[in-house]
Amino acid sequence: CRDRPKLSHAEKFPFLGEELSLRFVPTPLNKVFFSVHAPYLNMHIPEKNWNQWTEDDLKVHWPQLMRFYRQEAEKIFRERLAIWTYQIGLHPQNIQFKNQKTRWGSCSTKGNLNFNWRLIGAPLFVIDYIIVHEICHLKFMNHSGQFWNLVANYQPDYPGAEKWLRKNHHALEFMREHP
């Protein structure tokens, strides 16, 4: 299991399957915020604090990084959900984003879909697979042959996505809690 990254220059953070290097960017605003401009994860630091902050000062902004990741995950998942629900023709009652320890997604018998926002670190084909998997549960609340045929109809390389998750899930663990 990889060590939890620190908010230090050039530290690597997974985002949509890429390893982004942390880069500090001065901002005239009086708040810290994050943005992505591949190959960088930008941490915008107020100009007034630019030469004063230490790594310990930066550490207190870890919750803001997690909020950024969660907001980006919700935005991207909602966009992808709109595409896949339209293509498949199945629509959930409700969608929630969670930070589950062992699940990437789930579907309730009431038609509610839950997604683990930490998947934002995974490649888009993995996110799409989890979305399609859970949408297909709206029709088949099991893992029958019919269910897997429906999944394969929309995600023929779903075994590749499952393999990626088995091999790389540890890279997403740092988002579970802050240091």
mmCIF file of C-alpha atoms in Angstrom:
data_model
loop_
_atom_site.group_PDB
_atom_site.id
_atom_site.type_symbol
_atom_site.label_atom_id
_atom_site.label_comp_id
_atom_site.label_asym_id
_atom_site.label_seq_id
_atom_site.Cartn_x
_atom_site.Cartn_y
_atom_site.Cartn_z
ATOM 1 C CA CYS A 1 0.000 0.000 0.000
ATOM 2 C CA ARG A 2 1.443 3.346 -0.985
ATOM 3 C CA ASP A 3 2.166 6.014 1.584
ATOM 4 C CA ARG A 4 -0.325 8.834 1.844
ATOM 5 C CA PRO A 5 0.870 11.723 -0.348
ATOM 6 C CA LYS A 6 1.754 15.051 1.238
ATOM 7 C CA LEU A 7 0.918 18.513 0.058
ATOM 8 C CA SER A 8 4.451 19.089 -1.151
ATOM 9 C CA HIS A 9 5.905 20.171 -4.478
ATOM 10 C CA ALA A 10 5.741 17.529 -7.242
ATOM 11 C CA GLU A 11 3.939 14.940 -5.079
ATOM 12 C CA LYS A 12 1.790 12.735 -7.301
ATOM 13 C CA PHE A 13 -1.994 12.469 -7.056
ATOM 14 C CA PRO A 14 -4.221 10.167 -9.162
ATOM 15 C CA PHE A 15 -6.973 11.870 -11.142
ATOM 16 C CA LEU A 16 -8.968 10.178 -13.930
ATOM 17 C CA GLY A 17 -6.251 7.575 -14.278
ATOM 18 C CA GLU A 18 -3.364 10.022 -14.570
ATOM 19 C CA GLU A 19 -0.699 10.778 -11.998
ATOM 20 C CA LEU A 20 -0.787 14.554 -11.584
ATOM 21 C CA SER A 21 2.120 16.424 -10.008
ATOM 22 C CA LEU A 22 1.193 18.901 -7.304
ATOM 23 C CA ARG A 23 2.138 22.430 -8.322
ATOM 24 C CA PHE A 24 1.790 25.566 -6.214
ATOM 25 C CA VAL A 25 0.299 28.569 -7.974
ATOM 26 C CA PRO A 26 -0.031 32.071 -6.462
ATOM 27 C CA THR A 27 -3.482 33.625 -6.478
ATOM 28 C CA PRO A 28 -4.641 37.142 -5.608
ATOM 29 C CA LEU A 29 -7.632 35.572 -3.836
ATOM 30 C CA ASN A 30 -7.520 35.156 -0.065
ATOM 31 C CA LYS A 31 -8.291 31.449 -0.068
ATOM 32 C CA VAL A 32 -6.661 28.185 -0.987
ATOM 33 C CA PHE A 33 -8.292 26.198 -3.769
ATOM 34 C CA PHE A 34 -7.415 23.424 -6.190
ATOM 35 C CA SER A 35 -7.723 22.945 -9.938
ATOM 36 C CA VAL A 36 -6.520 20.473 -12.541
ATOM 37 C CA HIS A 37 -4.481 21.452 -15.559
ATOM 38 C CA ALA A 38 -2.904 18.164 -16.662
ATOM 39 C CA PRO A 39 -0.241 17.103 -15.969
ATOM 40 C CA TYR A 40 -0.676 19.208 -12.802
ATOM 41 C CA LEU A 41 -2.910 19.342 -9.782
ATOM 42 C CA ASN A 42 -2.694 23.021 -8.902
ATOM 43 C CA MET A 43 -2.867 24.215 -5.324
ATOM 44 C CA HIS A 44 -3.636 27.916 -5.494
ATOM 45 C CA ILE A 45 -2.083 29.749 -2.547
ATOM 46 C CA PRO A 46 -2.840 33.380 -1.642
ATOM 47 C CA GLU A 47 -0.017 35.687 -2.700
ATOM 48 C CA LYS A 48 0.097 37.152 0.803
ATOM 49 C CA ASN A 49 1.135 33.696 2.139
ATOM 50 C CA TRP A 50 3.258 32.689 -0.824
ATOM 51 C CA ASN A 51 6.704 32.770 0.823
ATOM 52 C CA GLN A 52 5.594 32.094 4.377
ATOM 53 C CA TRP A 53 3.916 28.690 4.473
ATOM 54 C CA THR A 54 5.660 25.510 5.492
ATOM 55 C CA GLU A 55 4.583 21.940 4.714
ATOM 56 C CA ASP A 56 2.808 21.894 8.116
ATOM 57 C CA ASP A 57 0.858 25.019 7.111
ATOM 58 C CA LEU A 58 -0.177 23.327 3.875
ATOM 59 C CA LYS A 59 -1.301 20.148 5.665
ATOM 60 C CA VAL A 60 -4.336 21.919 7.143
ATOM 61 C CA HIS A 61 -5.705 22.279 3.603
ATOM 62 C CA TRP A 62 -6.024 18.526 3.082
ATOM 63 C CA PRO A 63 -9.825 18.647 3.681
ATOM 64 C CA GLN A 64 -10.109 21.230 0.877
ATOM 65 C CA LEU A 65 -8.290 18.842 -1.470
ATOM 66 C CA MET A 66 -10.726 16.071 -0.545
ATOM 67 C CA ARG A 67 -13.687 18.439 -1.133
ATOM 68 C CA PHE A 68 -12.217 19.305 -4.533
ATOM 69 C CA TYR A 69 -11.896 15.610 -5.420
ATOM 70 C CA ARG A 70 -15.450 14.919 -4.270
ATOM 71 C CA GLN A 71 -16.898 17.871 -6.212
ATOM 72 C CA GLU A 72 -15.040 16.844 -9.366
ATOM 73 C CA ALA A 73 -16.215 13.247 -8.906
ATOM 74 C CA GLU A 74 -19.844 14.297 -8.524
ATOM 75 C CA LYS A 75 -19.658 16.547 -11.589
ATOM 76 C CA ILE A 76 -18.022 13.911 -13.805
ATOM 77 C CA PHE A 77 -20.197 11.064 -12.514
ATOM 78 C CA ARG A 78 -23.388 13.049 -13.158
ATOM 79 C CA GLU A 79 -22.233 13.801 -16.715
ATOM 80 C CA ARG A 80 -21.399 10.140 -17.341
ATOM 81 C CA LEU A 81 -24.621 8.969 -15.663
ATOM 82 C CA ALA A 82 -26.673 11.164 -18.012
ATOM 83 C CA ILE A 83 -24.979 9.547 -21.005
ATOM 84 C CA TRP A 84 -25.316 5.962 -19.775
ATOM 85 C CA THR A 85 -28.886 6.204 -18.445
ATOM 86 C CA TYR A 86 -29.950 7.609 -21.816
ATOM 87 C CA GLN A 87 -28.129 4.871 -23.761
ATOM 88 C CA ILE A 88 -29.322 2.017 -21.559
ATOM 89 C CA GLY A 89 -32.804 3.438 -21.011
ATOM 90 C CA LEU A 90 -32.837 2.833 -17.261
ATOM 91 C CA HIS A 91 -33.064 5.677 -14.745
ATOM 92 C CA PRO A 92 -32.357 5.670 -11.003
ATOM 93 C CA GLN A 93 -34.661 7.194 -8.419
ATOM 94 C CA ASN A 94 -31.807 8.925 -6.609
ATOM 95 C CA ILE A 95 -28.014 9.183 -6.778
ATOM 96 C CA GLN A 96 -25.656 9.568 -3.817
ATOM 97 C CA PHE A 97 -21.898 9.859 -3.500
ATOM 98 C CA LYS A 98 -20.178 8.214 -0.574
ATOM 99 C CA ASN A 99 -16.724 7.368 0.720
ATOM 100 C CA GLN A 100 -17.293 3.666 1.226
ATOM 101 C CA LYS A 101 -14.521 1.466 2.501
ATOM 102 C CA THR A 102 -15.123 -1.622 0.357
ATOM 103 C CA ARG A 103 -17.674 -0.753 -2.350
ATOM 104 C CA TRP A 104 -17.286 1.229 -5.551
ATOM 105 C CA GLY A 105 -21.018 1.366 -6.177
ATOM 106 C CA SER A 106 -24.338 -0.094 -5.139
ATOM 107 C CA CYS A 107 -27.987 -0.197 -6.175
ATOM 108 C CA SER A 108 -30.864 -0.440 -3.715
ATOM 109 C CA THR A 109 -34.124 -2.277 -4.337
ATOM 110 C CA LYS A 110 -35.774 1.176 -4.402
ATOM 111 C CA GLY A 111 -33.696 2.126 -7.447
ATOM 112 C CA ASN A 112 -31.199 4.354 -5.668
ATOM 113 C CA LEU A 113 -27.597 4.325 -6.903
ATOM 114 C CA ASN A 114 -24.594 5.004 -4.683
ATOM 115 C CA PHE A 115 -21.110 5.681 -5.990
ATOM 116 C CA ASN A 116 -17.803 5.904 -4.209
ATOM 117 C CA TRP A 117 -16.396 9.335 -5.114
ATOM 118 C CA ARG A 118 -12.811 8.047 -4.653
ATOM 119 C CA LEU A 119 -13.180 6.499 -8.117
ATOM 120 C CA ILE A 120 -12.271 9.957 -9.474
ATOM 121 C CA GLY A 121 -8.686 8.718 -9.341
ATOM 122 C CA ALA A 122 -9.458 5.852 -11.739
ATOM 123 C CA PRO A 123 -9.465 6.049 -15.548
ATOM 124 C CA LEU A 124 -12.732 7.004 -17.216
ATOM 125 C CA PHE A 125 -13.275 3.472 -18.583
ATOM 126 C CA VAL A 126 -13.319 2.184 -14.973
ATOM 127 C CA ILE A 127 -15.761 4.897 -13.864
ATOM 128 C CA ASP A 128 -17.979 4.103 -16.854
ATOM 129 C CA TYR A 129 -17.899 0.408 -15.996
ATOM 130 C CA ILE A 130 -19.010 1.020 -12.385
ATOM 131 C CA ILE A 131 -21.780 3.344 -13.588
ATOM 132 C CA VAL A 132 -23.013 0.838 -16.198
ATOM 133 C CA HIS A 133 -22.765 -2.012 -13.667
ATOM 134 C CA GLU A 134 -25.014 -0.192 -11.195
ATOM 135 C CA ILE A 135 -27.473 1.006 -13.855
ATOM 136 C CA CYS A 136 -27.841 -2.597 -15.035
ATOM 137 C CA HIS A 137 -28.821 -3.545 -11.475
ATOM 138 C CA LEU A 138 -31.922 -1.385 -11.984
ATOM 139 C CA LYS A 139 -33.115 -4.170 -14.314
ATOM 140 C CA PHE A 140 -31.468 -7.205 -12.692
ATOM 141 C CA MET A 141 -30.921 -7.040 -8.924
ATOM 142 C CA ASN A 142 -28.447 -9.919 -9.093
ATOM 143 C CA HIS A 143 -25.318 -11.059 -10.902
ATOM 144 C CA SER A 144 -27.081 -13.532 -13.197
ATOM 145 C CA GLY A 145 -26.053 -14.328 -16.742
ATOM 146 C CA GLN A 146 -28.712 -11.878 -17.964
ATOM 147 C CA PHE A 147 -27.167 -9.140 -15.822
ATOM 148 C CA TRP A 148 -23.622 -9.763 -17.139
ATOM 149 C CA ASN A 149 -24.907 -9.929 -20.731
ATOM 150 C CA LEU A 150 -26.499 -6.509 -20.270
ATOM 151 C CA VAL A 151 -23.282 -5.105 -18.762
ATOM 152 C CA ALA A 152 -21.201 -6.606 -21.600
ATOM 153 C CA ASN A 153 -23.564 -5.103 -24.159
ATOM 154 C CA TYR A 154 -22.482 -1.608 -23.022
ATOM 155 C CA GLN A 155 -19.048 -2.376 -21.552
ATOM 156 C CA PRO A 156 -17.559 -5.291 -23.508
ATOM 157 C CA ASP A 157 -14.163 -4.825 -21.811
ATOM 158 C CA TYR A 158 -15.598 -4.797 -18.279
ATOM 159 C CA PRO A 159 -13.084 -7.486 -17.176
ATOM 160 C CA GLY A 160 -10.325 -4.946 -17.926
ATOM 161 C CA ALA A 161 -11.981 -2.426 -15.618
ATOM 162 C CA GLU A 162 -12.328 -5.027 -12.858
ATOM 163 C CA LYS A 163 -8.676 -5.965 -13.329
ATOM 164 C CA TRP A 164 -7.642 -2.296 -13.050
ATOM 165 C CA LEU A 165 -9.558 -1.966 -9.768
ATOM 166 C CA ARG A 166 -8.030 -5.135 -8.310
ATOM 167 C CA LYS A 167 -4.536 -3.993 -9.260
ATOM 168 C CA ASN A 168 -4.818 -0.272 -8.434
ATOM 169 C CA HIS A 169 -7.464 0.201 -5.717
ATOM 170 C CA HIS A 170 -4.700 0.972 -3.195
ATOM 171 C CA ALA A 171 -3.806 4.148 -5.144
ATOM 172 C CA LEU A 172 -7.246 5.542 -4.232
ATOM 173 C CA GLU A 173 -6.994 4.748 -0.519
ATOM 174 C CA PHE A 174 -5.294 8.025 0.426
ATOM 175 C CA MET A 175 -8.617 9.810 -0.161
ATOM 176 C CA ARG A 176 -10.418 7.897 2.554
ATOM 177 C CA GLU A 177 -9.280 10.169 5.384
ATOM 178 C CA HIS A 178 -6.893 13.050 5.841
ATOM 179 C CA PRO A 179 -3.539 12.704 7.608
#
